[in-house]
Short mmCIF file of C-alpha atoms in Angstrom, two decimals:
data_model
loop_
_atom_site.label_atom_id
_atom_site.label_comp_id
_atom_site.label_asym_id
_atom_site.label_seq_id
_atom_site.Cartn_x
_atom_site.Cartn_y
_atom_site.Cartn_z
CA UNK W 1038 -39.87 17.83 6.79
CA UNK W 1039 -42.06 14.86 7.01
CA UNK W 1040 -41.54 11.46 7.56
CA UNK W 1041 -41.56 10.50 4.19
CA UNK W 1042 -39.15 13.47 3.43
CA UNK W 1043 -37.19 12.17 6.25
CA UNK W 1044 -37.52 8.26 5.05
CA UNK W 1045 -36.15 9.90 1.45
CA UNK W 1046 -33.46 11.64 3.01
CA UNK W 1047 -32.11 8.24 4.84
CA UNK W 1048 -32.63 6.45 1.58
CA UNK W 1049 -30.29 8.77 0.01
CA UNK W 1050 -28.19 9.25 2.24
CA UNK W 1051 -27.98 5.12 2.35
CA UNK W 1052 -27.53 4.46 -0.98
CA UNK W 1053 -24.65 7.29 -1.39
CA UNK W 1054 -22.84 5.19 1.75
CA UNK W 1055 -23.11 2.09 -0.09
CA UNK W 1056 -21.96 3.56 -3.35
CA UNK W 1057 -18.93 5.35 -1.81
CA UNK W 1058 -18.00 1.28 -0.36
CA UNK W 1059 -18.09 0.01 -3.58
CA UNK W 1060 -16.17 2.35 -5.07
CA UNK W 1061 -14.03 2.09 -2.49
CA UNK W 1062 -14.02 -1.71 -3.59
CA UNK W 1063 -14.08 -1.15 -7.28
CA UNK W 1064 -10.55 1.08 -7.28
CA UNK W 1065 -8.87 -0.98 -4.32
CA UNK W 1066 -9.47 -3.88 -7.49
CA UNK W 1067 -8.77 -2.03 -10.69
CA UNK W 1068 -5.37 -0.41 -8.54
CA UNK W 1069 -3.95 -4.07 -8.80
CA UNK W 1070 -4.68 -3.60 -12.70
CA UNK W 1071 -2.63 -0.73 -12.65
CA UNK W 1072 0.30 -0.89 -15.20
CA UNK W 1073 2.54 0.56 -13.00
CA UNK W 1074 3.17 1.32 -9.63
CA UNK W 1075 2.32 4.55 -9.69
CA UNK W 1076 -0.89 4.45 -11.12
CA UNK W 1077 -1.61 1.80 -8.53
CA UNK W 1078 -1.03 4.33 -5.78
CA UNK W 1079 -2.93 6.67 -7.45
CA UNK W 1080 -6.01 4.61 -7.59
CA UNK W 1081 -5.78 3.26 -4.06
CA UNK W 1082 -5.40 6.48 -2.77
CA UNK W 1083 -8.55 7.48 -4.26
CA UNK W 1084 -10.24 4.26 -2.95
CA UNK W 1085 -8.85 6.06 0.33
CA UNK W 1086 -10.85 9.67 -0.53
CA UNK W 1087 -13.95 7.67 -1.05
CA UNK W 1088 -13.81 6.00 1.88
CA UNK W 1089 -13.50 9.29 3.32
CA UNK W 1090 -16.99 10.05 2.35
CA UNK W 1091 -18.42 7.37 3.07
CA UNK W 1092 -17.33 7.90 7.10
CA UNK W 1093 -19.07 11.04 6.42
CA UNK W 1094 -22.65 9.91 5.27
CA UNK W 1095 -22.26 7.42 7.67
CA UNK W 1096 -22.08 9.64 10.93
CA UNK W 1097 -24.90 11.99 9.25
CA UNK W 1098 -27.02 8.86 9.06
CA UNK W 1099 -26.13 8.53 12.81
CA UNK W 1100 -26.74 11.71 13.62
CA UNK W 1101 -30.19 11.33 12.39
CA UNK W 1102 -30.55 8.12 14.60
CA UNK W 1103 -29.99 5.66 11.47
CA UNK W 1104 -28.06 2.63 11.68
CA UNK W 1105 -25.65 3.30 8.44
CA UNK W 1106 -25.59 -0.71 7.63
CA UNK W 1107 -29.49 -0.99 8.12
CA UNK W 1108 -29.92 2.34 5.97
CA UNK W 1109 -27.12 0.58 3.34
CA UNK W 1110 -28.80 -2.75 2.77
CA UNK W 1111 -31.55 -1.94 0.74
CA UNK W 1112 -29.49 -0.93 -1.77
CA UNK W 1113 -26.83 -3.58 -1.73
CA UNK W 1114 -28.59 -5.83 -4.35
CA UNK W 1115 -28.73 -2.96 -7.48
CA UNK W 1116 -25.30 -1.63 -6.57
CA UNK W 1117 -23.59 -5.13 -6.67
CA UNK W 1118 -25.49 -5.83 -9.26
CA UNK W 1119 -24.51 -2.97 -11.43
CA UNK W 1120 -20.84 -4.06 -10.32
CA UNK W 1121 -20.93 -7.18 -11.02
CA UNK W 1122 -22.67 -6.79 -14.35
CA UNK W 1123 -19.88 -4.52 -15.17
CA UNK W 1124 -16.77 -5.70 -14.09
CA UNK W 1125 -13.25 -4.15 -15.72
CA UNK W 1126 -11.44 -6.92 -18.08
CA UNK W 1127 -8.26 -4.35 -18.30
CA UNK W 1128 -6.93 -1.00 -16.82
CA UNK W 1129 -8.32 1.13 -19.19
CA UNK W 1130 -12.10 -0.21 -19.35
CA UNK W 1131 -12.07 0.29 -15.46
CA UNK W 1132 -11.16 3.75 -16.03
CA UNK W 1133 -13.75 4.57 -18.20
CA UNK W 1134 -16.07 3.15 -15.68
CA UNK W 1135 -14.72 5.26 -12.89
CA UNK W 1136 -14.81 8.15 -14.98
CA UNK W 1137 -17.85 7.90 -17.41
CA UNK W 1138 -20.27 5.21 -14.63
CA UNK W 1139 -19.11 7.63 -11.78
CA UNK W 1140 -19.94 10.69 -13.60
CA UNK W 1141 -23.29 9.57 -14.33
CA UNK W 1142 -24.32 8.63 -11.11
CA UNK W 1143 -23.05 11.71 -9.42
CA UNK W 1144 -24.81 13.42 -11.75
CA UNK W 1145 -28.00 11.59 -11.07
CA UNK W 1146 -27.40 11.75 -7.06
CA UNK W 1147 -26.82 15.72 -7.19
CA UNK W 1148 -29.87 16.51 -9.16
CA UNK W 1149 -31.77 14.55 -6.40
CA UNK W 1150 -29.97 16.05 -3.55
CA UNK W 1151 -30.94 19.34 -5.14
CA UNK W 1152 -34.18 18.28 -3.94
CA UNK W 1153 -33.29 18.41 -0.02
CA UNK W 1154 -33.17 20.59 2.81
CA UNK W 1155 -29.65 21.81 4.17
CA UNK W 1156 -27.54 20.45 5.84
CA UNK W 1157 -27.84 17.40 4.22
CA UNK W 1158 -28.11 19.23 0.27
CA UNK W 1159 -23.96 20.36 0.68
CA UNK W 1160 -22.97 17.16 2.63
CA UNK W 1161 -24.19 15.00 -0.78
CA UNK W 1162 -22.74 18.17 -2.95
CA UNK W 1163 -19.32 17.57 -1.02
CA UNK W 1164 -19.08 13.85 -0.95
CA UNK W 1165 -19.91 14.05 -4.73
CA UNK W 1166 -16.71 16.02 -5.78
CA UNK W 1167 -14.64 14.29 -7.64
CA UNK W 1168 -11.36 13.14 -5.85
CA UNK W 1169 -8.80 13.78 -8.32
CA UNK W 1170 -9.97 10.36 -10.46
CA UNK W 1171 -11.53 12.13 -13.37
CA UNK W 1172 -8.63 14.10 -14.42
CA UNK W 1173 -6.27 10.96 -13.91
CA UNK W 1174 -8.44 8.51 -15.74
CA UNK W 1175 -8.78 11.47 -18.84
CA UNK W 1176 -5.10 11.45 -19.42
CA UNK W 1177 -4.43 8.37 -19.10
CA UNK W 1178 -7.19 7.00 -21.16
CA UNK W 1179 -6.05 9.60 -23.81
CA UNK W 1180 -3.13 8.73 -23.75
CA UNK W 1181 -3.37 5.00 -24.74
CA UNK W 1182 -5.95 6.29 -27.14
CA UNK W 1183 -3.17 8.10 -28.86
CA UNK W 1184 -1.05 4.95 -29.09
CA UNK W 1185 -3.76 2.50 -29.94
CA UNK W 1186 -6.36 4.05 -31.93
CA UNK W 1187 -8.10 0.82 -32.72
CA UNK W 1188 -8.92 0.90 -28.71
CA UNK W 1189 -11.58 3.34 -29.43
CA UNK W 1190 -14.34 1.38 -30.90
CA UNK W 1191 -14.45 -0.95 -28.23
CA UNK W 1192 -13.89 1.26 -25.54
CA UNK W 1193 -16.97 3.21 -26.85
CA UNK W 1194 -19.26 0.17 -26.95
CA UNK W 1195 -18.23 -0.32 -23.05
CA UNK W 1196 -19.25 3.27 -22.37
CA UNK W 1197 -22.51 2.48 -23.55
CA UNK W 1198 -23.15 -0.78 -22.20
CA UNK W 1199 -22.00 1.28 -18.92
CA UNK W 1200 -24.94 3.60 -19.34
CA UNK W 1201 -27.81 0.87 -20.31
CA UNK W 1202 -26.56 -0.78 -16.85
CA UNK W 1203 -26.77 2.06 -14.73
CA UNK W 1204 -30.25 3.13 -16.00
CA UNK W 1205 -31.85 -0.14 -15.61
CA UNK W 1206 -30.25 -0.41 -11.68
CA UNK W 1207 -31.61 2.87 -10.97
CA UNK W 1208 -34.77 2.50 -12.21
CA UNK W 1209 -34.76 -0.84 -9.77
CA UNK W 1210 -33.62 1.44 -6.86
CA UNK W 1211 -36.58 4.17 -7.28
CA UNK W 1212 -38.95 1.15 -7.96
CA UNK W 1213 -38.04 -0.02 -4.58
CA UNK W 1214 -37.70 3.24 -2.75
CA UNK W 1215 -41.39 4.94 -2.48
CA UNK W 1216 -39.79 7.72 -0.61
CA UNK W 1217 -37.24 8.39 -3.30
CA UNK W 1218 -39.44 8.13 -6.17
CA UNK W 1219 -41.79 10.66 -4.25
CA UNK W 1220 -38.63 13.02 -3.81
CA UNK W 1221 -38.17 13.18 -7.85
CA UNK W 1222 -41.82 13.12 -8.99
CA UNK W 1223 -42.09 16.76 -6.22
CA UNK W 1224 -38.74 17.76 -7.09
CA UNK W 1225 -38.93 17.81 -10.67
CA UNK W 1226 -42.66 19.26 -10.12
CA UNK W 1227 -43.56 17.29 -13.66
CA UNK W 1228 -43.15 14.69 -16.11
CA UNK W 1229 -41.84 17.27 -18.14
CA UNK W 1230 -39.46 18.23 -15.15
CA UNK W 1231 -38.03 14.72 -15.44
CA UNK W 1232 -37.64 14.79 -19.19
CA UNK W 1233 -35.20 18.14 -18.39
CA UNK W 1234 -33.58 15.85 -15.81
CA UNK W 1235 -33.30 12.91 -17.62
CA UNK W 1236 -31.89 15.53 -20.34
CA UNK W 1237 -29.21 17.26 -18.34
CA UNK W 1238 -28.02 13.84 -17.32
CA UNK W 1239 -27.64 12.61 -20.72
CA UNK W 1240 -25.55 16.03 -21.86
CA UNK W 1241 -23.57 15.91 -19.26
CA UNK W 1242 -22.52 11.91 -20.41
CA UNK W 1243 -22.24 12.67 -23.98
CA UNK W 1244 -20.00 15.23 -22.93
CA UNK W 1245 -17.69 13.00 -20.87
CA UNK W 1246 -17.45 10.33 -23.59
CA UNK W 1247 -16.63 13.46 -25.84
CA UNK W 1248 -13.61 14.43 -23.35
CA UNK W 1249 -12.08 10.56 -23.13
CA UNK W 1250 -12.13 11.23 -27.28
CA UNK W 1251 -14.48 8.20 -27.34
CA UNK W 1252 -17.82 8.30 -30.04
CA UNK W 1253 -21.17 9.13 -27.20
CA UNK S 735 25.19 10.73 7.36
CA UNK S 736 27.16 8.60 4.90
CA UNK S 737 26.38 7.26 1.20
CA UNK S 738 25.97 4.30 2.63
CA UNK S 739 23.16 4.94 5.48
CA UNK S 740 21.33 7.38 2.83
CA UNK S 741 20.74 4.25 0.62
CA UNK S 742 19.68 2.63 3.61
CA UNK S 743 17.34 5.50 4.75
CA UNK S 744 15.93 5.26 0.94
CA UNK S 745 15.97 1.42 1.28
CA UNK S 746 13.99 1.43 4.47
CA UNK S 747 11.25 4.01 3.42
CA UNK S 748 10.85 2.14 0.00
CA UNK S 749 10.21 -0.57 1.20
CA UNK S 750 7.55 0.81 4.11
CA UNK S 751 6.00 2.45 1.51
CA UNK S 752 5.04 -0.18 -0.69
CA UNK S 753 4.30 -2.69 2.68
CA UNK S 754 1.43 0.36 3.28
CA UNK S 755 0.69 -0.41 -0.60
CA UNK S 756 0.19 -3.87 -0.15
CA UNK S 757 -1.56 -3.44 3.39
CA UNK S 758 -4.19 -0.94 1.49
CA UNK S 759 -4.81 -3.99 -1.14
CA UNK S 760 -4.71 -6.67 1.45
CA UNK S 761 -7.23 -5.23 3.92
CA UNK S 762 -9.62 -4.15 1.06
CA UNK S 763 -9.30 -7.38 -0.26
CA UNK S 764 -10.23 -9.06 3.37
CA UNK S 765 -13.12 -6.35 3.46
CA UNK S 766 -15.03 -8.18 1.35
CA UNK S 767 -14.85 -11.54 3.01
CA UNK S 768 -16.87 -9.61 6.09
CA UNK S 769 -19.35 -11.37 7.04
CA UNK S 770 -21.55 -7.96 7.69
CA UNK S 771 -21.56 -4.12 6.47
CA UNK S 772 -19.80 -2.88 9.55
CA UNK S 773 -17.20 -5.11 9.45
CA UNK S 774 -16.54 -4.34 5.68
CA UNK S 775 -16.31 -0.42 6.30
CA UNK S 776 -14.28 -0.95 9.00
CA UNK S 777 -11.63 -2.87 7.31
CA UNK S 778 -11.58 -0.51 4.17
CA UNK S 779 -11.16 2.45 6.51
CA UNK S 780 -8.19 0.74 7.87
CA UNK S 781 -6.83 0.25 4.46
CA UNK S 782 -7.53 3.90 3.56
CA UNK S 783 -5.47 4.91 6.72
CA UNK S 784 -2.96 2.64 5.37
CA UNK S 785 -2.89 4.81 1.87
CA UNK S 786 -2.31 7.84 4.60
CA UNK S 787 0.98 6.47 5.99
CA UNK S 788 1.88 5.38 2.01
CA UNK S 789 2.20 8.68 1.00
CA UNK S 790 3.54 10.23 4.35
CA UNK S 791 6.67 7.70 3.33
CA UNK S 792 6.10 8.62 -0.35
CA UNK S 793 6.66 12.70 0.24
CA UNK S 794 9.69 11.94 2.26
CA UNK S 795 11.09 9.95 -0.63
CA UNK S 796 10.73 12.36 -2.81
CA UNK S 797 11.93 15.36 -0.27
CA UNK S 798 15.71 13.12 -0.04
CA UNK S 799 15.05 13.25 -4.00
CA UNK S 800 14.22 9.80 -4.52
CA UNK S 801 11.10 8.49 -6.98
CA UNK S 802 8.95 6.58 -4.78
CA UNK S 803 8.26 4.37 -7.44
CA UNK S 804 11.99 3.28 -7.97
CA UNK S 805 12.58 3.27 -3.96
CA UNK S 806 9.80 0.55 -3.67
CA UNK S 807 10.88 -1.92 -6.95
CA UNK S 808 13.02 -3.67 -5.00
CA UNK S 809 11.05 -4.69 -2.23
CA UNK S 810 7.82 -6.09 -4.75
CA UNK S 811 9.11 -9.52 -5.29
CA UNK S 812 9.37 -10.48 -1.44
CA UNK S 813 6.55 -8.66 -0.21
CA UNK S 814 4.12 -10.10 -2.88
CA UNK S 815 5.56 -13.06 -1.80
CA UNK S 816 5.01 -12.90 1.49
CA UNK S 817 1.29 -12.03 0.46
CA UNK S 818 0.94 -14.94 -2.51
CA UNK S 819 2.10 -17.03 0.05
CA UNK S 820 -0.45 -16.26 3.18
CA UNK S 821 -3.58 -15.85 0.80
CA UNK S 822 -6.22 -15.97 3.84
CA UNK S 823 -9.19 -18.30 2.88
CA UNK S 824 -11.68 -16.64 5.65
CA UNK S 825 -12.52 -13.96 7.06
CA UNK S 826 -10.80 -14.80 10.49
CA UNK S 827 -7.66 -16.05 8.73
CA UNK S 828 -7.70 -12.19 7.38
CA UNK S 829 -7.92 -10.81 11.09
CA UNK S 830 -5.03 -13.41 12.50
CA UNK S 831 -2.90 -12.30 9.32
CA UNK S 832 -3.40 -8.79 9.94
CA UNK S 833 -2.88 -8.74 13.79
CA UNK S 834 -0.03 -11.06 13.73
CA UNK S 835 1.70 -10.63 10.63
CA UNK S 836 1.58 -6.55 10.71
CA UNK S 837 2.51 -6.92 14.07
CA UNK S 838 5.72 -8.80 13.57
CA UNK S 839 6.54 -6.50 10.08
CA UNK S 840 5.77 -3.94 12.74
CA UNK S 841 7.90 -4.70 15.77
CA UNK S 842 10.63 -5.49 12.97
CA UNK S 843 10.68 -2.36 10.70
CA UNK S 844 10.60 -0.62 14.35
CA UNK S 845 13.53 -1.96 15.37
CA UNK S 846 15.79 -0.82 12.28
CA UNK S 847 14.09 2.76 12.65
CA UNK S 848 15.46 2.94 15.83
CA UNK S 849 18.53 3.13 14.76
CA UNK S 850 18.01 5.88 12.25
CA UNK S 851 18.49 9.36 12.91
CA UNK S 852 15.37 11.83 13.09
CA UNK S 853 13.23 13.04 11.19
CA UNK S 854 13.38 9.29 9.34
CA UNK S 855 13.22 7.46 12.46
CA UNK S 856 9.77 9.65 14.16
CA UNK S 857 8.11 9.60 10.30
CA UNK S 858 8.54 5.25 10.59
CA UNK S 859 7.41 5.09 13.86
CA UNK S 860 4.21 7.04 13.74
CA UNK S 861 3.59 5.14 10.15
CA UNK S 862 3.92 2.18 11.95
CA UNK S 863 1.04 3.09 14.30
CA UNK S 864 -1.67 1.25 14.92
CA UNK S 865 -5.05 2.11 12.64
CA UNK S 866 -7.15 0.83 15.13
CA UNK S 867 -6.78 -2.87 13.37
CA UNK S 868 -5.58 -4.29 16.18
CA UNK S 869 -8.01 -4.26 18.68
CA UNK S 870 -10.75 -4.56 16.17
CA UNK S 871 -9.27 -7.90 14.78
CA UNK S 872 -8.28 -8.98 18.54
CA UNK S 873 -12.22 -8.61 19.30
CA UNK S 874 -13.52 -10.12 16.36
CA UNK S 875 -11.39 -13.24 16.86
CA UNK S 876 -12.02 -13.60 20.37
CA UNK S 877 -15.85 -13.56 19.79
CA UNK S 878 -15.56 -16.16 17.02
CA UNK S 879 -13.29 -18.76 19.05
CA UNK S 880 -15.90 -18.17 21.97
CA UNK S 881 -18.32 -19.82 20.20
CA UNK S 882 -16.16 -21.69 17.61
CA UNK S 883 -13.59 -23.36 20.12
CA UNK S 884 -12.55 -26.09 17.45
CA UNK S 885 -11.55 -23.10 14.76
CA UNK S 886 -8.30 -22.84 18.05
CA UNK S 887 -6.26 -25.47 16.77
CA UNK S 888 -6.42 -24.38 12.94
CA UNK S 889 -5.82 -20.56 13.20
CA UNK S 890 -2.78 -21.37 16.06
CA UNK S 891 -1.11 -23.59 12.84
CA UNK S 892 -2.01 -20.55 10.33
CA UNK S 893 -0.15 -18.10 12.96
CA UNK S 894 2.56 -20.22 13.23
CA UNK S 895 3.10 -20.57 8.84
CA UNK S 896 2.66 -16.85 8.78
CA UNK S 897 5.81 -16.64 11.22
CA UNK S 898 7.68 -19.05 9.08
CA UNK S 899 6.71 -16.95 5.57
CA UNK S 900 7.32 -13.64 7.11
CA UNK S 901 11.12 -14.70 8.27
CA UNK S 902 12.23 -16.27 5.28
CA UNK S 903 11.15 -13.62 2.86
CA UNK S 904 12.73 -10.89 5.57
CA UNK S 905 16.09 -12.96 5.04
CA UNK S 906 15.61 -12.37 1.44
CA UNK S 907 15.04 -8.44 1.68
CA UNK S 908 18.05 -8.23 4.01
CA UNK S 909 19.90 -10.08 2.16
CA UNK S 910 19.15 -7.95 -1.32
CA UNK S 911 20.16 -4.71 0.15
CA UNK S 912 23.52 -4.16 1.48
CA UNK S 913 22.78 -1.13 3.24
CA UNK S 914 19.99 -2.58 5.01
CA UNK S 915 22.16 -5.37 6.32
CA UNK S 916 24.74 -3.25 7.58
CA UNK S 917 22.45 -0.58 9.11
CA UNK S 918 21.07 -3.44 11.24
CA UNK S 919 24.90 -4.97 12.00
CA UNK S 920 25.81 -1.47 13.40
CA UNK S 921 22.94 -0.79 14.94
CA UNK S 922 22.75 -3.56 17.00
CA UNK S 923 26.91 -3.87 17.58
CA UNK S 924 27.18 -7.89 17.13
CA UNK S 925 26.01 -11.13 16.85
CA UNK S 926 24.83 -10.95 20.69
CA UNK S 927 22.67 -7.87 19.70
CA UNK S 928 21.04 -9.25 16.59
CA UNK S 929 19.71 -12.25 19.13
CA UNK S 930 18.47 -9.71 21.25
CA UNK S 931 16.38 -7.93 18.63
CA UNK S 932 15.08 -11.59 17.61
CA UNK S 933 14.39 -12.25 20.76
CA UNK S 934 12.23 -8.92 21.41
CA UNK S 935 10.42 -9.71 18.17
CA UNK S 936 9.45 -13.11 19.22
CA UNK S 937 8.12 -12.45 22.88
CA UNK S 938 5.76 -9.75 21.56
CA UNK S 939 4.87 -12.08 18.87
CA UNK S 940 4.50 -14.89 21.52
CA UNK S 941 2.09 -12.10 23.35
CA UNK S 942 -0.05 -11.23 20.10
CA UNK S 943 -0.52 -15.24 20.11
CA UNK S 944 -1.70 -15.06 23.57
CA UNK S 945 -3.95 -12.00 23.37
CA UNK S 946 -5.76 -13.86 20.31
CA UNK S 947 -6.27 -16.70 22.76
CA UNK S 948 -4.23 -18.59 20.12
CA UNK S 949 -1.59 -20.96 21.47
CA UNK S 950 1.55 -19.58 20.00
#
């Protein structure tokens, strides 16, 4: 690997350990939305799983002599940022975050970590897995869709505004990260490699939306 | 074991269980008044262990056959009390809370357990283990009233208020459950053994005080 490989691998490894925190974050919050007390454990224990892998891409930083804050703070402004632009007003809108904004970015991290060398390729496959959240927020958003038809419309309109956010903060993390854009531009081998990419990503979301029983 | 204690048994895990609820939403709320990255991960991975011991007590609910959910309802009035009452305003107020207030819930709930019969009274006890908060939050403090001597007099008076909070909404837990009451009358034989256990609870509280380099 070379340093820049290395540098890319850090990056990613950096920005995953910052992403798991605010999730981490993000469901400790929406859990006090919860409607009941049971779907506020549920949520808070899978703040709990995600903190999990953070600790995880944290001592592989480490192990690769990284300091895990120093590798996180590049990445702290676009990641609040996406956060903050996107804040949950009720239960239900921060469950179609966690599902449909997770989903999407997992899907955009994996096709990147495709990119790397073991061991560091299965650690990001691993930490990706879902944690039990995307079943729970399916049925529940379904079921208040059931109930409350009129829900739908707007609930769609967030899922979309959820994807114009996340594209425009990771276009400002590759901007920032040479090493990272390098990764994708020799990963993808083209720019018609990134149009498949870029492709994949988008089925995969119009799929998800499709699931929740909410208009792509 | 009687009707009676078995309510208790219930009582006592309910209400442990959602105390690890509101410790998980309390610590990742204090997470984000860290003033660094370190400090933030290290209080959310305190709160995750905290989700841990919440569903250690939440399977053992459910093996006596009671709905965690229902075993807990009782206990969310005082405890969000407790919690709407001691809102820490900084980051330090967060550490004194968590040291000395979880202490003295501690040393309290501990007491009771003792005088359970197993496997009840082992599950409390290890729940009731330290996550590593202690020291962390005993360290933190230490450094910041090293170089902050005047910040002393103000977090001693905010130890002091979370004393008063924590016994008064106690009374009002004991005082909602019968069989909590009379588990601790038993258990400690009379009047002259209830001052004992108050007394225990205040000299270690007296000691947390101390260890802060807070005057208690």
């Amino acid at each position: 690997m070379t340093a820049a490989d290395s540098r890319a691998v850090v990056d990613l490894l950096g920005v995953l350990a910052y992403a798991e925190l605010t999730a981490f974050d993000r469901l400790a919050e929406d859990a006090r939305l919860a409607p009941t007390l049971e779907g506020r454990a549920a949520l808070a224990r899978m703040a709990a799983a995600e903190m999990g892998h953070h600790d995880r891409l944290a001592a592989r930083l480490r192990q690769l002599g990284a300091d895990p804050a120093v590798a996180m703070a590049p990445f702290v402004p676009a990641l609040d940022g996406f956060h903050e632009g996107t804040r949950p007003r009720t239960w239900l809108e921060g469950l179609v975050k966690a599902y449909v904004g997770d989903g999407l970015a997992a899907d955009f991290y994996r096709e990147i970590a495709g990119f790397l060398p073991e061991p560091d390729r299965s650690l990001i496959l691993e930490v990706l897995a879902d944690t039990g959240h995307a079943e729970f927020a399916v049925r529940e958003v379904r079921t208040a869709l059931r109930s409350q038809r009129a829900l739908a419309g707007r609930l769609a309109l967030w899922g979309r505004r959820l994807v114009g956010e996340a594209i425009s903060q990771s276009q400002a993390v590759i901007a920032e990260r040479e090493g990272l854009a390098q990764l994708i531009m020799e990963g993808t081998g083209d720019l018609t490699g990134i149009a498949r990419l870029v492709d994949r990503i988008t089925a995969a979301h119009t799929e998800r939306m499709r699931t929740l029983g909410l208009k792509p």
